[in-house]
XYZ file of C-alpha atoms in Angstrom:
198
model
C -43.960 -1.315 5.834
C -44.806 -3.550 9.096
C -42.953 -6.606 9.613
C -42.837 -9.649 12.286
C -39.158 -9.682 13.325
C -38.101 -14.423 13.369
C -34.892 -13.107 15.378
C -33.901 -10.501 17.384
C -32.534 -7.602 15.401
C -30.052 -4.830 16.811
C -31.862 -2.076 17.529
C -35.196 -2.865 16.107
C -36.551 -5.600 18.203
C -36.658 -9.221 19.523
C -38.475 -12.231 17.761
C -42.033 -11.930 17.718
C -42.163 -8.061 17.557
C -44.086 -6.931 14.890
C -42.092 -3.108 13.713
C -42.347 -0.826 11.348
C -38.896 -0.359 8.952
C -38.768 1.513 5.525
C -39.545 -0.377 3.163
C -36.401 -0.509 1.226
C -34.608 -2.158 4.342
C -37.272 -4.929 4.580
C -37.219 -5.680 1.074
C -33.723 -5.868 0.905
C -32.255 -7.096 3.952
C -35.155 -8.214 6.717
C -37.083 -11.033 4.203
C -34.247 -12.328 2.266
C -32.191 -13.262 5.137
C -35.220 -14.905 6.311
C -35.229 -11.994 9.448
C -38.747 -11.492 9.120
C -42.127 -11.743 7.584
C -44.496 -8.653 6.254
C -47.070 -8.157 9.141
C -50.386 -9.446 7.152
C -52.576 -11.390 9.153
C -51.909 -14.872 7.139
C -48.423 -15.067 8.372
C -49.359 -13.846 12.224
C -51.302 -16.904 11.698
C -47.952 -18.677 10.422
C -45.890 -17.215 13.115
C -48.194 -17.496 15.785
C -48.554 -21.480 14.803
C -44.396 -21.989 14.751
C -43.569 -19.756 16.948
C -42.411 -22.444 19.743
C -40.274 -23.998 16.872
C -38.706 -20.459 15.508
C -38.129 -20.167 19.556
C -36.470 -23.320 20.324
C -34.290 -23.265 17.384
C -33.489 -19.510 18.429
C -32.095 -21.173 21.236
C -30.686 -23.860 20.194
C -28.540 -21.470 17.879
C -27.562 -18.974 21.138
C -26.507 -21.918 23.431
C -23.969 -22.955 19.881
C -23.155 -19.426 19.514
C -22.380 -19.268 23.397
C -19.986 -22.474 23.306
C -18.538 -20.982 20.263
C -17.871 -18.120 22.259
C -16.183 -19.419 24.854
C -12.735 -20.155 22.614
C -13.018 -16.356 21.845
C -11.500 -15.860 25.369
C -8.997 -13.184 25.060
C -8.344 -13.797 21.603
C -5.596 -11.341 19.565
C -4.843 -11.495 16.403
C -1.943 -9.799 14.817
C -1.295 -8.464 11.662
C 1.558 -6.949 10.054
C 0.750 -4.008 7.348
C 3.515 -1.151 5.985
C 2.478 2.100 7.951
C 4.556 5.601 7.519
C 6.779 6.943 10.221
C 3.600 8.425 11.676
C 1.664 4.997 12.214
C -0.616 5.601 9.414
C -1.440 2.269 7.374
C -0.713 2.539 3.597
C -4.521 1.572 3.199
C -6.638 0.050 5.930
C -7.694 -3.721 7.521
C -10.803 -4.346 6.156
C -13.156 -7.332 7.425
C -12.123 -9.447 4.872
C -7.990 -9.143 6.511
C -10.024 -10.056 10.371
C -11.843 -13.315 8.922
C -8.550 -14.732 7.184
C -6.761 -13.838 10.786
C -9.660 -15.565 12.751
C -9.691 -18.533 10.126
C -6.318 -18.847 10.588
C -6.590 -19.377 14.088
C -8.758 -22.158 14.765
C -12.192 -19.717 14.439
C -15.259 -20.242 12.152
C -16.495 -16.699 11.293
C -18.379 -14.676 8.095
C -17.536 -11.575 7.454
C -21.532 -10.284 8.320
C -20.181 -11.492 11.685
C -17.323 -8.676 11.877
C -18.663 -5.598 13.273
C -15.727 -3.179 12.175
C -17.352 0.271 13.347
C -14.887 2.584 11.580
C -11.792 1.512 9.115
C -8.530 0.257 11.305
C -6.299 2.785 9.582
C -3.443 3.488 12.238
C -0.999 1.045 13.925
C -2.155 -0.567 17.168
C -4.764 -1.997 19.448
C -8.069 -2.141 18.113
C -11.223 -4.184 19.663
C -13.882 -5.635 17.241
C -16.880 -6.884 17.987
C -17.852 -10.458 16.356
C -21.338 -11.235 16.172
C -21.938 -14.653 16.752
C -25.722 -14.796 16.926
C -27.705 -12.012 16.928
C -27.479 -12.356 21.285
C -23.957 -12.976 21.223
C -20.883 -11.391 21.069
C -17.264 -11.510 21.545
C -15.318 -8.853 21.984
C -11.777 -9.884 19.272
C -8.026 -7.196 19.815
C -6.591 -6.551 16.972
C -2.542 -5.789 16.793
C -1.694 -3.618 13.557
C 1.675 -3.735 13.885
C 4.736 -3.249 11.167
C 6.857 -6.378 12.524
C 6.521 -9.183 14.936
C 8.777 -7.424 17.442
C 6.814 -3.599 17.536
C 3.289 -6.766 17.358
C 4.689 -7.960 21.138
C 5.730 -4.908 21.949
C 2.284 -3.015 21.455
C 0.821 -6.461 23.062
C 2.626 -6.133 26.316
C 1.405 -2.309 26.779
C 4.168 -0.055 25.443
C 3.101 2.322 22.918
C 4.851 2.168 20.189
C 4.351 5.794 18.473
C 5.131 7.475 21.394
C 8.307 5.509 22.024
C 9.832 6.189 18.602
C 9.145 9.634 18.880
C 11.082 9.833 22.870
C 13.945 8.581 21.012
C 13.855 10.927 17.812
C 13.587 13.515 20.382
C 17.146 12.526 22.252
C 18.311 12.503 19.026
C 21.826 12.745 17.272
C 24.569 15.501 19.763
C 28.007 16.940 18.051
C 31.002 16.772 19.921
C 31.550 20.652 20.919
C 34.538 22.108 21.278
C 34.524 25.721 22.670
C 38.165 26.693 21.069
C 37.506 25.053 17.483
C 37.063 27.809 14.680
C 33.802 28.224 13.701
C 32.779 25.881 11.268
C 35.507 22.778 11.950
C 34.191 19.832 12.520
C 35.636 17.693 15.802
C 37.982 15.074 13.147
C 39.623 18.011 12.021
C 40.425 19.905 15.193
C 41.722 16.355 16.627
C 43.917 15.885 13.481
C 45.680 19.126 13.441
C 46.259 18.964 17.422
C 47.848 15.672 16.776
C 50.072 17.533 14.053
C 50.763 20.590 15.934
C 52.043 17.813 18.350
C 54.117 15.889 16.097
């Protein structure tokens, strides 16, 4: 189906472009959301007569989005989640979680504006794109940790998982007495030594 785009659509085209898309994409997404018109003669005339208004409306919305984008500068949201010892989350961070965290931070965003390319399933820092307008997007850092302290460490650049495994490798070492009988612990040896001296 050929459609006329009423706004810029990523990977498709800009305002006024006539593009060929699959029927389902046009019927289920572009047309109901007023992002496009069917490309027939009547609609082409309507679009051309309203082109100036459509472009000025788009420019106004883009201007508002750019002002809003300035408030997102260096925005980081912290999400505290339960995770296994290997850093895998029990569940994953969803778009809804990011929207709630941004709203708590004073930003107005909708679920459709958050572009989560793949689910966040492990603790650590991730970057998520927020499309405030088809032509304006900002990047938000998402800090997923098991505790506020761990989140602070990650924010300062410490890789919490590798630091944790380094600690484990240091491990526990037992006092070793070369004169001890096989199987005797250090505590038993020292007690026997005290008894012999007394």
